[in-house]
Amino acid sequence: MTEKYFMRAMALASFGPPDVLQLTEIEAPQAGPGEVRVRIKAAGVLPFDCGVRSGSHPLVQKLGFPIVPGNEFAGIIDQIGDGVKDFSVGNEVLGFTVLQCYAEFVVVSADQIVIKPKNMPWEIAGGFSGNGQGAHLALKALGVGQGDTVLIHAAAGGLGTFSIQLAKVWGAKTVIGTANEANHDYLRSLGAIPVSYGEELVDRVRKVAPEGVDAALDAAGPDALRASVELVKDKDRIRTMVSFELANELGIPALSGNRSAAKLAELVELYSQGKIHIHIRDAFPLQQAAAAHQKIESGHGRGKIVLTID
């Protein structure tokens, strides 16, 4: 009989506000065939995780408790399952899954990780995959390419930061980012033209993009999505990460596609080339995951929030 080992995790025994996240001891997972176990050094915090915690995300309604949130991570492989040939114990990696990352260990398929560059700090690696692949999927769906003028709402956040830089890498001529005024200099440093939220947003965007907007990505909410519809002629070149019911009403396509190690490897290479820069807004120890959720739900943040695990 295999001896049981236990680990620390921030788990949910019920849905609710951030303080339902509680430090818990649960059984540590074991790597099966085709899988690796990673000792986590850092895990990203995403709005998706807040939806898991609150119970508002459909994914979790049929899951039993305890539930461990977290879908992006970085760490060191400490266990290899049968049939895994491309990785070894001791490899430093970053990767993705759906849940289970607010913990000391996670088990994933070997096709959900890539090698971490030596020059990538753990905090950045832990929060790299979710927003990076989200931006990749969204901008590909929008067909962003050479000469485009692209509008990104909530541009100073984790997704927006990635989207601005990736749009520029893929040839966008102009990237406009909506944010509160305190984050305008930050957007300029990423190569975007900042525009403030609020009334007359459409007029402000038209002033800086008199030739029009080709594509728009919304991570801010209904007002931003409605503004995007006024500014972009082709609804097929609009996507939202947050306002799904309104998007359906307005005839805007849903974002589809899957994360993959190939996409992640492409983004990691751009980071290694100095073409992607990630700002860490805050790093909280694992046991302060509730505080991390409070911070991310406060809105108007700059960059990425992560958890670190000793």
PDB file of C-alpha atoms in Angstrom:
ATOM      1  CA  MET A   1       0.000   0.000   0.000  1.00  0.00           C
ATOM      2  CA  THR A   2       1.318   3.450  -0.952  1.00  0.00           C
ATOM      3  CA  GLU A   3       2.006   5.631   2.068  1.00  0.00           C
ATOM      4  CA  LYS A   4      -0.114   8.799   2.156  1.00  0.00           C
ATOM      5  CA  TYR A   5       1.556  12.202   2.259  1.00  0.00           C
ATOM      6  CA  PHE A   6      -0.179  15.476   3.023  1.00  0.00           C
ATOM      7  CA  MET A   7       0.363  19.040   1.813  1.00  0.00           C
ATOM      8  CA  ARG A   8      -0.813  22.552   2.569  1.00  0.00           C
ATOM      9  CA  ALA A   9      -3.418  24.068   0.281  1.00  0.00           C
ATOM     10  CA  MET A  10      -5.792  27.015   0.299  1.00  0.00           C
ATOM     11  CA  ALA A  11      -9.096  25.238  -0.124  1.00  0.00           C
ATOM     12  CA  LEU A  12     -12.816  25.950  -0.146  1.00  0.00           C
ATOM     13  CA  ALA A  13     -15.248  24.101   2.105  1.00  0.00           C
ATOM     14  CA  SER A  14     -18.052  26.338   0.769  1.00  0.00           C
ATOM     15  CA  PHE A  15     -18.542  29.097  -1.782  1.00  0.00           C
ATOM     16  CA  GLY A  16     -18.505  32.717  -0.706  1.00  0.00           C
ATOM     17  CA  PRO A  17     -16.353  35.820  -0.100  1.00  0.00           C
ATOM     18  CA  PRO A  18     -12.541  35.688  -0.008  1.00  0.00           C
ATOM     19  CA  ASP A  19     -12.358  34.511   3.595  1.00  0.00           C
ATOM     20  CA  VAL A  20     -13.847  31.121   2.666  1.00  0.00           C
ATOM     21  CA  LEU A  21     -10.324  30.316   1.430  1.00  0.00           C
ATOM     22  CA  GLN A  22      -8.755  28.451   4.345  1.00  0.00           C
ATOM     23  CA  LEU A  23      -5.340  26.886   4.853  1.00  0.00           C
ATOM     24  CA  THR A  24      -5.992  23.143   4.853  1.00  0.00           C
ATOM     25  CA  GLU A  25      -4.024  19.907   4.908  1.00  0.00           C
ATOM     26  CA  ILE A  26      -5.042  17.556   2.101  1.00  0.00           C
ATOM     27  CA  GLU A  27      -3.540  14.449   0.593  1.00  0.00           C
ATOM     28  CA  ALA A  28      -0.692  15.199  -1.807  1.00  0.00           C
ATOM     29  CA  PRO A  29      -1.311  13.994  -5.381  1.00  0.00           C
ATOM     30  CA  GLN A  30       0.858  11.347  -7.037  1.00  0.00           C
ATOM     31  CA  ALA A  31       1.993  11.427 -10.671  1.00  0.00           C
ATOM     32  CA  GLY A  32       0.400   8.772 -12.860  1.00  0.00           C
ATOM     33  CA  PRO A  33       1.330   7.618 -16.380  1.00  0.00           C
ATOM     34  CA  GLY A  34       2.175  10.592 -18.627  1.00  0.00           C
ATOM     35  CA  GLU A  35       2.088  13.002 -15.680  1.00  0.00           C
ATOM     36  CA  VAL A  36       4.520  14.997 -13.589  1.00  0.00           C
ATOM     37  CA  ARG A  37       4.235  16.306 -10.060  1.00  0.00           C
ATOM     38  CA  VAL A  38       5.492  19.831  -9.497  1.00  0.00           C
ATOM     39  CA  ARG A  39       6.487  21.348  -6.164  1.00  0.00           C
ATOM     40  CA  ILE A  40       4.961  24.782  -6.635  1.00  0.00           C
ATOM     41  CA  LYS A  41       7.027  27.908  -6.015  1.00  0.00           C
ATOM     42  CA  ALA A  42       4.471  30.457  -7.271  1.00  0.00           C
ATOM     43  CA  ALA A  43       0.875  30.436  -8.532  1.00  0.00           C
ATOM     44  CA  GLY A  44      -0.991  33.183 -10.337  1.00  0.00           C
ATOM     45  CA  VAL A  45      -4.258  34.697  -9.119  1.00  0.00           C
ATOM     46  CA  LEU A  46      -6.876  35.325 -11.800  1.00  0.00           C
ATOM     47  CA  PRO A  47     -10.470  36.607 -11.914  1.00  0.00           C
ATOM     48  CA  PHE A  48     -11.360  33.044 -12.956  1.00  0.00           C
ATOM     49  CA  ASP A  49     -10.195  31.879  -9.513  1.00  0.00           C
ATOM     50  CA  CYS A  50     -12.523  34.414  -7.876  1.00  0.00           C
ATOM     51  CA  GLY A  51     -15.400  32.943  -9.877  1.00  0.00           C
ATOM     52  CA  VAL A  52     -14.452  29.490  -8.604  1.00  0.00           C
ATOM     53  CA  ARG A  53     -14.324  30.740  -5.012  1.00  0.00           C
ATOM     54  CA  SER A  54     -17.665  32.560  -5.186  1.00  0.00           C
ATOM     55  CA  GLY A  55     -19.359  29.642  -6.945  1.00  0.00           C
ATOM     56  CA  SER A  56     -20.408  31.857  -9.852  1.00  0.00           C
ATOM     57  CA  HIS A  57     -18.427  29.894 -12.437  1.00  0.00           C
ATOM     58  CA  PRO A  58     -20.498  27.036 -13.926  1.00  0.00           C
ATOM     59  CA  LEU A  59     -17.466  24.738 -13.841  1.00  0.00           C
ATOM     60  CA  VAL A  60     -17.561  24.315 -10.072  1.00  0.00           C
ATOM     61  CA  GLN A  61     -21.258  23.818  -9.414  1.00  0.00           C
ATOM     62  CA  LYS A  62     -21.019  20.028  -9.622  1.00  0.00           C
ATOM     63  CA  LEU A  63     -17.676  19.643  -7.832  1.00  0.00           C
ATOM     64  CA  GLY A  64     -17.424  18.271  -4.321  1.00  0.00           C
ATOM     65  CA  PHE A  65     -15.567  20.066  -1.543  1.00  0.00           C
ATOM     66  CA  PRO A  66     -12.821  20.748  -0.736  1.00  0.00           C
ATOM     67  CA  ILE A  67     -12.000  22.693  -3.910  1.00  0.00           C
ATOM     68  CA  VAL A  68      -8.508  24.090  -4.444  1.00  0.00           C
ATOM     69  CA  PRO A  69      -8.503  27.038  -6.898  1.00  0.00           C
ATOM     70  CA  GLY A  70      -5.620  28.136  -9.103  1.00  0.00           C
ATOM     71  CA  ASN A  71      -4.948  27.342 -12.754  1.00  0.00           C
ATOM     72  CA  GLU A  72      -1.392  28.562 -13.439  1.00  0.00           C
ATOM     73  CA  PHE A  73       1.828  27.711 -11.639  1.00  0.00           C
ATOM     74  CA  ALA A  74       5.599  27.433 -11.686  1.00  0.00           C
ATOM     75  CA  GLY A  75       7.829  25.108  -9.722  1.00  0.00           C
ATOM     76  CA  ILE A  76      10.221  22.190  -9.701  1.00  0.00           C
ATOM     77  CA  ILE A  77       9.375  18.691 -10.899  1.00  0.00           C
ATOM     78  CA  ASP A  78       9.777  16.231  -8.041  1.00  0.00           C
ATOM     79  CA  GLN A  79       8.009  13.163  -9.449  1.00  0.00           C
ATOM     80  CA  ILE A  80       7.726  11.665 -12.938  1.00  0.00           C
ATOM     81  CA  GLY A  81       5.072   9.203 -14.098  1.00  0.00           C
ATOM     82  CA  ASP A  82       5.597   6.304 -16.492  1.00  0.00           C
ATOM     83  CA  GLY A  83       6.060   7.269 -20.108  1.00  0.00           C
ATOM     84  CA  VAL A  84       7.285  10.844 -19.515  1.00  0.00           C
ATOM     85  CA  LYS A  85      10.407  11.312 -21.647  1.00  0.00           C
ATOM     86  CA  ASP A  86      10.879  15.071 -22.155  1.00  0.00           C
ATOM     87  CA  PHE A  87      11.216  16.109 -18.492  1.00  0.00           C
ATOM     88  CA  SER A  88      13.243  15.021 -15.483  1.00  0.00           C
ATOM     89  CA  VAL A  89      13.068  15.385 -11.728  1.00  0.00           C
ATOM     90  CA  GLY A  90      14.637  18.741 -10.855  1.00  0.00           C
ATOM     91  CA  ASN A  91      13.485  20.559 -14.009  1.00  0.00           C
ATOM     92  CA  GLU A  92      12.178  24.080 -13.344  1.00  0.00           C
ATOM     93  CA  VAL A  93       8.897  24.500 -15.229  1.00  0.00           C
ATOM     94  CA  LEU A  94       5.794  26.626 -15.619  1.00  0.00           C
ATOM     95  CA  GLY A  95       2.417  25.435 -16.719  1.00  0.00           C
ATOM     96  CA  PHE A  96      -1.353  25.398 -16.500  1.00  0.00           C
ATOM     97  CA  THR A  97      -4.311  23.340 -15.371  1.00  0.00           C
ATOM     98  CA  VAL A  98      -7.894  24.179 -14.358  1.00  0.00           C
ATOM     99  CA  LEU A  99      -7.725  23.922 -10.552  1.00  0.00           C
ATOM    100  CA  GLN A 100      -5.408  22.732  -7.749  1.00  0.00           C
ATOM    101  CA  CYS A 101      -2.589  25.321  -7.925  1.00  0.00           C
ATOM    102  CA  TYR A 102      -3.084  27.047  -4.553  1.00  0.00           C
ATOM    103  CA  ALA A 103      -1.106  24.220  -2.992  1.00  0.00           C
ATOM    104  CA  GLU A 104       2.381  22.891  -2.342  1.00  0.00           C
ATOM    105  CA  PHE A 105       2.133  20.292  -5.125  1.00  0.00           C
ATOM    106  CA  VAL A 106       0.180  19.851  -8.333  1.00  0.00           C
ATOM    107  CA  VAL A 107       0.007  16.944 -10.788  1.00  0.00           C
ATOM    108  CA  VAL A 108      -0.514  17.700 -14.479  1.00  0.00           C
ATOM    109  CA  SER A 109      -0.061  16.010 -17.817  1.00  0.00           C
ATOM    110  CA  ALA A 110       3.440  16.469 -19.225  1.00  0.00           C
ATOM    111  CA  ASP A 111       1.911  18.339 -22.186  1.00  0.00           C
ATOM    112  CA  GLN A 112       0.815  21.166 -19.862  1.00  0.00           C
ATOM    113  CA  ILE A 113       4.273  22.412 -18.886  1.00  0.00           C
ATOM    114  CA  VAL A 114       7.332  24.018 -20.480  1.00  0.00           C
ATOM    115  CA  ILE A 115      10.829  24.631 -19.152  1.00  0.00           C
ATOM    116  CA  LYS A 116      11.211  27.894 -17.235  1.00  0.00           C
ATOM    117  CA  PRO A 117      13.930  30.205 -18.577  1.00  0.00           C
ATOM    118  CA  LYS A 118      16.743  30.775 -16.099  1.00  0.00           C
ATOM    119  CA  ASN A 119      16.223  34.551 -16.315  1.00  0.00           C
ATOM    120  CA  MET A 120      12.507  34.344 -15.431  1.00  0.00           C
ATOM    121  CA  PRO A 121      11.820  34.931 -11.701  1.00  0.00           C
ATOM    122  CA  TRP A 122       9.483  32.511  -9.971  1.00  0.00           C
ATOM    123  CA  GLU A 123       6.834  35.165  -9.347  1.00  0.00           C
ATOM    124  CA  ILE A 124       6.649  36.022 -13.038  1.00  0.00           C
ATOM    125  CA  ALA A 125       6.699  32.356 -14.079  1.00  0.00           C
ATOM    126  CA  GLY A 126       3.865  31.485 -11.692  1.00  0.00           C
ATOM    127  CA  GLY A 127       1.617  34.191 -13.131  1.00  0.00           C
ATOM    128  CA  PHE A 128       2.629  33.883 -16.776  1.00  0.00           C
ATOM    129  CA  SER A 129       0.477  31.208 -18.356  1.00  0.00           C
ATOM    130  CA  GLY A 130      -3.099  32.297 -17.630  1.00  0.00           C
ATOM    131  CA  ASN A 131      -3.070  35.884 -18.883  1.00  0.00           C
ATOM    132  CA  GLY A 132      -0.480  35.078 -21.536  1.00  0.00           C
ATOM    133  CA  GLN A 133      -2.504  32.325 -23.134  1.00  0.00           C
ATOM    134  CA  GLY A 134      -5.734  34.276 -22.661  1.00  0.00           C
ATOM    135  CA  ALA A 135      -4.231  37.169 -24.615  1.00  0.00           C
ATOM    136  CA  HIS A 136      -2.888  34.788 -27.264  1.00  0.00           C
ATOM    137  CA  LEU A 137      -6.287  33.134 -27.785  1.00  0.00           C
ATOM    138  CA  ALA A 138      -8.150  36.457 -27.868  1.00  0.00           C
ATOM    139  CA  LEU A 139      -5.817  38.290 -30.249  1.00  0.00           C
ATOM    140  CA  LYS A 140      -5.677  35.301 -32.600  1.00  0.00           C
ATOM    141  CA  ALA A 141      -9.494  35.219 -32.631  1.00  0.00           C
ATOM    142  CA  LEU A 142      -9.495  38.947 -33.452  1.00  0.00           C
ATOM    143  CA  GLY A 143      -7.047  38.387 -36.287  1.00  0.00           C
ATOM    144  CA  VAL A 144      -4.682  41.056 -34.969  1.00  0.00           C
ATOM    145  CA  GLY A 145      -1.864  41.655 -37.407  1.00  0.00           C
ATOM    146  CA  GLN A 146       0.162  44.080 -39.455  1.00  0.00           C
ATOM    147  CA  GLY A 147      -1.101  47.658 -39.458  1.00  0.00           C
ATOM    148  CA  ASP A 148      -4.103  47.140 -37.163  1.00  0.00           C
ATOM    149  CA  THR A 149      -5.416  49.644 -34.649  1.00  0.00           C
ATOM    150  CA  VAL A 150      -6.392  47.638 -31.561  1.00  0.00           C
ATOM    151  CA  LEU A 151      -8.417  48.761 -28.539  1.00  0.00           C
ATOM    152  CA  ILE A 152      -7.823  46.935 -25.244  1.00  0.00           C
ATOM    153  CA  HIS A 153     -10.052  47.642 -22.250  1.00  0.00           C
ATOM    154  CA  ALA A 154      -8.688  47.246 -18.699  1.00  0.00           C
ATOM    155  CA  ALA A 155      -5.293  47.515 -20.319  1.00  0.00           C
ATOM    156  CA  ALA A 156      -3.223  47.911 -17.148  1.00  0.00           C
ATOM    157  CA  GLY A 157      -4.273  44.568 -15.663  1.00  0.00           C
ATOM    158  CA  GLY A 158      -2.575  41.224 -16.167  1.00  0.00           C
ATOM    159  CA  LEU A 159      -4.448  40.356 -19.367  1.00  0.00           C
ATOM    160  CA  GLY A 160      -4.202  43.883 -20.742  1.00  0.00           C
ATOM    161  CA  THR A 161      -0.459  44.076 -20.111  1.00  0.00           C
ATOM    162  CA  PHE A 162       0.064  40.899 -22.125  1.00  0.00           C
ATOM    163  CA  SER A 163      -2.382  41.928 -24.856  1.00  0.00           C
ATOM    164  CA  ILE A 164      -0.736  45.296 -25.521  1.00  0.00           C
ATOM    165  CA  GLN A 165       2.689  43.758 -25.935  1.00  0.00           C
ATOM    166  CA  LEU A 166       1.539  40.773 -27.962  1.00  0.00           C
ATOM    167  CA  ALA A 167      -0.470  42.986 -30.327  1.00  0.00           C
ATOM    168  CA  LYS A 168       2.665  45.077 -30.921  1.00  0.00           C
ATOM    169  CA  VAL A 169       4.764  41.954 -31.531  1.00  0.00           C
ATOM    170  CA  TRP A 170       2.206  40.721 -34.074  1.00  0.00           C
ATOM    171  CA  GLY A 171       2.379  43.958 -36.036  1.00  0.00           C
ATOM    172  CA  ALA A 172      -0.359  46.244 -34.712  1.00  0.00           C
ATOM    173  CA  LYS A 173       0.311  49.832 -35.763  1.00  0.00           C
ATOM    174  CA  THR A 174      -1.548  51.414 -32.847  1.00  0.00           C
ATOM    175  CA  VAL A 175      -2.682  49.973 -29.527  1.00  0.00           C
ATOM    176  CA  ILE A 176      -5.117  52.023 -27.423  1.00  0.00           C
ATOM    177  CA  GLY A 177      -5.635  51.019 -23.800  1.00  0.00           C
ATOM    178  CA  THR A 178      -8.366  52.092 -21.420  1.00  0.00           C
ATOM    179  CA  ALA A 179      -7.346  52.562 -17.775  1.00  0.00           C
ATOM    180  CA  ASN A 180      -7.685  54.989 -14.914  1.00  0.00           C
ATOM    181  CA  GLU A 181      -5.370  57.982 -15.116  1.00  0.00           C
ATOM    182  CA  ALA A 182      -2.957  56.662 -12.487  1.00  0.00           C
ATOM    183  CA  ASN A 183      -1.990  53.896 -14.921  1.00  0.00           C
ATOM    184  CA  HIS A 184      -1.549  56.016 -18.055  1.00  0.00           C
ATOM    185  CA  ASP A 185       2.225  56.341 -17.787  1.00  0.00           C
ATOM    186  CA  TYR A 186       2.447  52.576 -17.312  1.00  0.00           C
ATOM    187  CA  LEU A 187       0.485  52.009 -20.538  1.00  0.00           C
ATOM    188  CA  ARG A 188       2.756  54.418 -22.396  1.00  0.00           C
ATOM    189  CA  SER A 189       5.765  52.433 -21.172  1.00  0.00           C
ATOM    190  CA  LEU A 190       4.251  49.349 -22.844  1.00  0.00           C
ATOM    191  CA  GLY A 191       3.726  51.164 -26.131  1.00  0.00           C
ATOM    192  CA  ALA A 192       0.008  51.915 -25.848  1.00  0.00           C
ATOM    193  CA  ILE A 193      -1.949  55.159 -26.101  1.00  0.00           C
ATOM    194  CA  PRO A 194      -3.879  55.536 -22.818  1.00  0.00           C
ATOM    195  CA  VAL A 195      -7.514  56.645 -22.687  1.00  0.00           C
ATOM    196  CA  SER A 196      -9.547  57.137 -19.506  1.00  0.00           C
ATOM    197  CA  TYR A 197     -12.693  55.166 -18.666  1.00  0.00           C
ATOM    198  CA  GLY A 198     -16.057  56.833 -18.250  1.00  0.00           C
ATOM    199  CA  GLU A 199     -18.514  58.986 -20.168  1.00  0.00           C
ATOM    200  CA  GLU A 200     -17.599  59.997 -23.717  1.00  0.00           C
ATOM    201  CA  LEU A 201     -15.127  57.121 -23.988  1.00  0.00           C
ATOM    202  CA  VAL A 202     -16.068  56.603 -27.637  1.00  0.00           C
ATOM    203  CA  ASP A 203     -15.251  60.236 -28.455  1.00  0.00           C
ATOM    204  CA  ARG A 204     -11.877  60.018 -26.694  1.00  0.00           C
ATOM    205  CA  VAL A 205     -10.939  56.895 -28.626  1.00  0.00           C
ATOM    206  CA  ARG A 206     -11.995  58.454 -31.941  1.00  0.00           C
ATOM    207  CA  LYS A 207      -9.841  61.476 -31.165  1.00  0.00           C
ATOM    208  CA  VAL A 208      -6.687  59.355 -30.873  1.00  0.00           C
ATOM    209  CA  ALA A 209      -7.721  56.963 -33.686  1.00  0.00           C
ATOM    210  CA  PRO A 210      -9.366  59.146 -36.329  1.00  0.00           C
ATOM    211  CA  GLU A 211      -8.993  56.416 -38.964  1.00  0.00           C
ATOM    212  CA  GLY A 212     -10.990  53.984 -36.855  1.00  0.00           C
ATOM    213  CA  VAL A 213     -10.457  50.908 -34.695  1.00  0.00           C
ATOM    214  CA  ASP A 214      -9.977  47.515 -36.330  1.00  0.00           C
ATOM    215  CA  ALA A 215     -10.350  45.209 -33.323  1.00  0.00           C
ATOM    216  CA  ALA A 216     -11.248  45.411 -29.633  1.00  0.00           C
ATOM    217  CA  LEU A 217     -10.748  43.209 -26.575  1.00  0.00           C
ATOM    218  CA  ASP A 218     -12.885  43.848 -23.486  1.00  0.00           C
ATOM    219  CA  ALA A 219     -11.800  42.857 -19.995  1.00  0.00           C
ATOM    220  CA  ALA A 220     -13.569  45.752 -18.257  1.00  0.00           C
ATOM    221  CA  GLY A 221     -17.300  45.095 -18.515  1.00  0.00           C
ATOM    222  CA  PRO A 222     -20.545  46.056 -20.285  1.00  0.00           C
ATOM    223  CA  ASP A 223     -19.821  49.759 -20.881  1.00  0.00           C
ATOM    224  CA  ALA A 224     -16.520  48.922 -22.544  1.00  0.00           C
ATOM    225  CA  LEU A 225     -18.153  46.266 -24.699  1.00  0.00           C
ATOM    226  CA  ARG A 226     -20.871  48.646 -25.861  1.00  0.00           C
ATOM    227  CA  ALA A 227     -18.230  51.248 -26.690  1.00  0.00           C
ATOM    228  CA  SER A 228     -16.356  48.621 -28.699  1.00  0.00           C
ATOM    229  CA  VAL A 229     -19.464  47.932 -30.788  1.00  0.00           C
ATOM    230  CA  GLU A 230     -19.690  51.638 -31.637  1.00  0.00           C
ATOM    231  CA  LEU A 231     -16.026  51.803 -32.605  1.00  0.00           C
ATOM    232  CA  VAL A 232     -15.408  48.546 -34.506  1.00  0.00           C
ATOM    233  CA  LYS A 233     -17.311  47.952 -37.737  1.00  0.00           C
ATOM    234  CA  ASP A 234     -16.916  44.166 -37.817  1.00  0.00           C
ATOM    235  CA  LYS A 235     -18.359  42.420 -34.734  1.00  0.00           C
ATOM    236  CA  ASP A 236     -16.276  39.359 -35.561  1.00  0.00           C
ATOM    237  CA  ARG A 237     -13.278  41.443 -34.473  1.00  0.00           C
ATOM    238  CA  ILE A 238     -14.606  42.070 -30.958  1.00  0.00           C
ATOM    239  CA  ARG A 239     -14.230  39.691 -27.997  1.00  0.00           C
ATOM    240  CA  THR A 240     -14.952  39.948 -24.283  1.00  0.00           C
ATOM    241  CA  MET A 241     -13.407  38.121 -21.355  1.00  0.00           C
ATOM    242  CA  VAL A 242     -16.114  39.174 -18.882  1.00  0.00           C
ATOM    243  CA  SER A 243     -19.470  40.288 -20.372  1.00  0.00           C
ATOM    244  CA  PHE A 244     -20.659  37.029 -21.898  1.00  0.00           C
ATOM    245  CA  GLU A 245     -24.441  37.517 -21.683  1.00  0.00           C
ATOM    246  CA  LEU A 246     -24.242  40.999 -23.213  1.00  0.00           C
ATOM    247  CA  ALA A 247     -21.925  39.707 -25.939  1.00  0.00           C
ATOM    248  CA  ASN A 248     -24.544  37.143 -26.900  1.00  0.00           C
ATOM    249  CA  GLU A 249     -27.233  39.856 -26.999  1.00  0.00           C
ATOM    250  CA  LEU A 250     -25.041  42.068 -29.194  1.00  0.00           C
ATOM    251  CA  GLY A 251     -24.095  39.276 -31.596  1.00  0.00           C
ATOM    252  CA  ILE A 252     -20.428  39.210 -30.597  1.00  0.00           C
ATOM    253  CA  PRO A 253     -18.746  35.792 -30.967  1.00  0.00           C
ATOM    254  CA  ALA A 254     -17.745  33.886 -27.867  1.00  0.00           C
ATOM    255  CA  LEU A 255     -14.051  33.337 -27.315  1.00  0.00           C
ATOM    256  CA  SER A 256     -13.080  29.746 -28.016  1.00  0.00           C
ATOM    257  CA  GLY A 257      -9.896  27.704 -28.142  1.00  0.00           C
ATOM    258  CA  ASN A 258      -7.655  25.839 -25.756  1.00  0.00           C
ATOM    259  CA  ARG A 259      -4.445  26.507 -23.915  1.00  0.00           C
ATOM    260  CA  SER A 260      -1.457  24.463 -25.036  1.00  0.00           C
ATOM    261  CA  ALA A 261       2.208  23.966 -24.286  1.00  0.00           C
ATOM    262  CA  ALA A 262       2.977  25.194 -27.816  1.00  0.00           C
ATOM    263  CA  LYS A 263       1.283  28.554 -27.173  1.00  0.00           C
ATOM    264  CA  LEU A 264       2.992  28.826 -23.805  1.00  0.00           C
ATOM    265  CA  ALA A 265       6.387  28.026 -25.307  1.00  0.00           C
ATOM    266  CA  GLU A 266       5.880  30.738 -27.943  1.00  0.00           C
ATOM    267  CA  LEU A 267       5.140  33.300 -25.229  1.00  0.00           C
ATOM    268  CA  VAL A 268       8.067  32.170 -23.085  1.00  0.00           C
ATOM    269  CA  GLU A 269      10.381  32.654 -26.068  1.00  0.00           C
ATOM    270  CA  LEU A 270       9.091  36.210 -26.511  1.00  0.00           C
ATOM    271  CA  TYR A 271       9.839  36.840 -22.838  1.00  0.00           C
ATOM    272  CA  SER A 272      13.347  35.458 -23.270  1.00  0.00           C
ATOM    273  CA  GLN A 273      13.845  37.815 -26.232  1.00  0.00           C
ATOM    274  CA  GLY A 274      12.842  40.796 -24.088  1.00  0.00           C
ATOM    275  CA  LYS A 275       9.618  41.410 -26.064  1.00  0.00           C
ATOM    276  CA  ILE A 276       7.257  40.671 -23.166  1.00  0.00           C
ATOM    277  CA  HIS A 277       7.612  42.344 -19.768  1.00  0.00           C
ATOM    278  CA  ILE A 278       5.461  41.451 -16.762  1.00  0.00           C
ATOM    279  CA  HIS A 279       4.850  43.770 -13.805  1.00  0.00           C
ATOM    280  CA  ILE A 280       4.129  42.035 -10.492  1.00  0.00           C
ATOM    281  CA  ARG A 281       1.577  44.142  -8.663  1.00  0.00           C
ATOM    282  CA  ASP A 282       1.708  42.103  -5.444  1.00  0.00           C
ATOM    283  CA  ALA A 283       3.005  38.764  -4.190  1.00  0.00           C
ATOM    284  CA  PHE A 284       1.251  37.175  -1.218  1.00  0.00           C
ATOM    285  CA  PRO A 285       2.291  34.047   0.700  1.00  0.00           C
ATOM    286  CA  LEU A 286      -0.002  31.071   0.126  1.00  0.00           C
ATOM    287  CA  GLN A 287      -1.831  31.489   3.430  1.00  0.00           C
ATOM    288  CA  GLN A 288      -2.855  35.032   2.408  1.00  0.00           C
ATOM    289  CA  ALA A 289      -4.776  33.931  -0.692  1.00  0.00           C
ATOM    290  CA  ALA A 290      -7.920  35.632   0.671  1.00  0.00           C
ATOM    291  CA  ALA A 291      -6.083  38.974   0.712  1.00  0.00           C
ATOM    292  CA  ALA A 292      -4.940  38.340  -2.866  1.00  0.00           C
ATOM    293  CA  HIS A 293      -8.562  37.774  -3.923  1.00  0.00           C
ATOM    294  CA  GLN A 294      -9.673  40.958  -2.172  1.00  0.00           C
ATOM    295  CA  LYS A 295      -7.000  42.875  -4.045  1.00  0.00           C
ATOM    296  CA  ILE A 296      -7.839  41.481  -7.468  1.00  0.00           C
ATOM    297  CA  GLU A 297     -11.548  42.145  -6.942  1.00  0.00           C
ATOM    298  CA  SER A 298     -10.872  45.764  -5.998  1.00  0.00           C
ATOM    299  CA  GLY A 299     -10.223  46.521  -9.683  1.00  0.00           C
ATOM    300  CA  HIS A 300      -8.029  49.042 -11.492  1.00  0.00           C
ATOM    301  CA  GLY A 301      -4.849  47.151 -10.646  1.00  0.00           C
ATOM    302  CA  ARG A 302      -1.573  47.357 -12.502  1.00  0.00           C
ATOM    303  CA  GLY A 303       0.010  44.088 -13.544  1.00  0.00           C
ATOM    304  CA  LYS A 304      -0.166  40.653 -11.941  1.00  0.00           C
ATOM    305  CA  ILE A 305      -1.000  39.251  -8.497  1.00  0.00           C
ATOM    306  CA  VAL A 306       0.645  35.982  -7.444  1.00  0.00           C
ATOM    307  CA  LEU A 307       0.942  33.628  -4.492  1.00  0.00           C
ATOM    308  CA  THR A 308       4.345  32.393  -3.343  1.00  0.00           C
ATOM    309  CA  ILE A 309       4.893  29.054  -1.645  1.00  0.00           C
ATOM    310  CA  ASP A 310       7.919  28.282   0.533  1.00  0.00           C
TER     311      ASP A 310
END
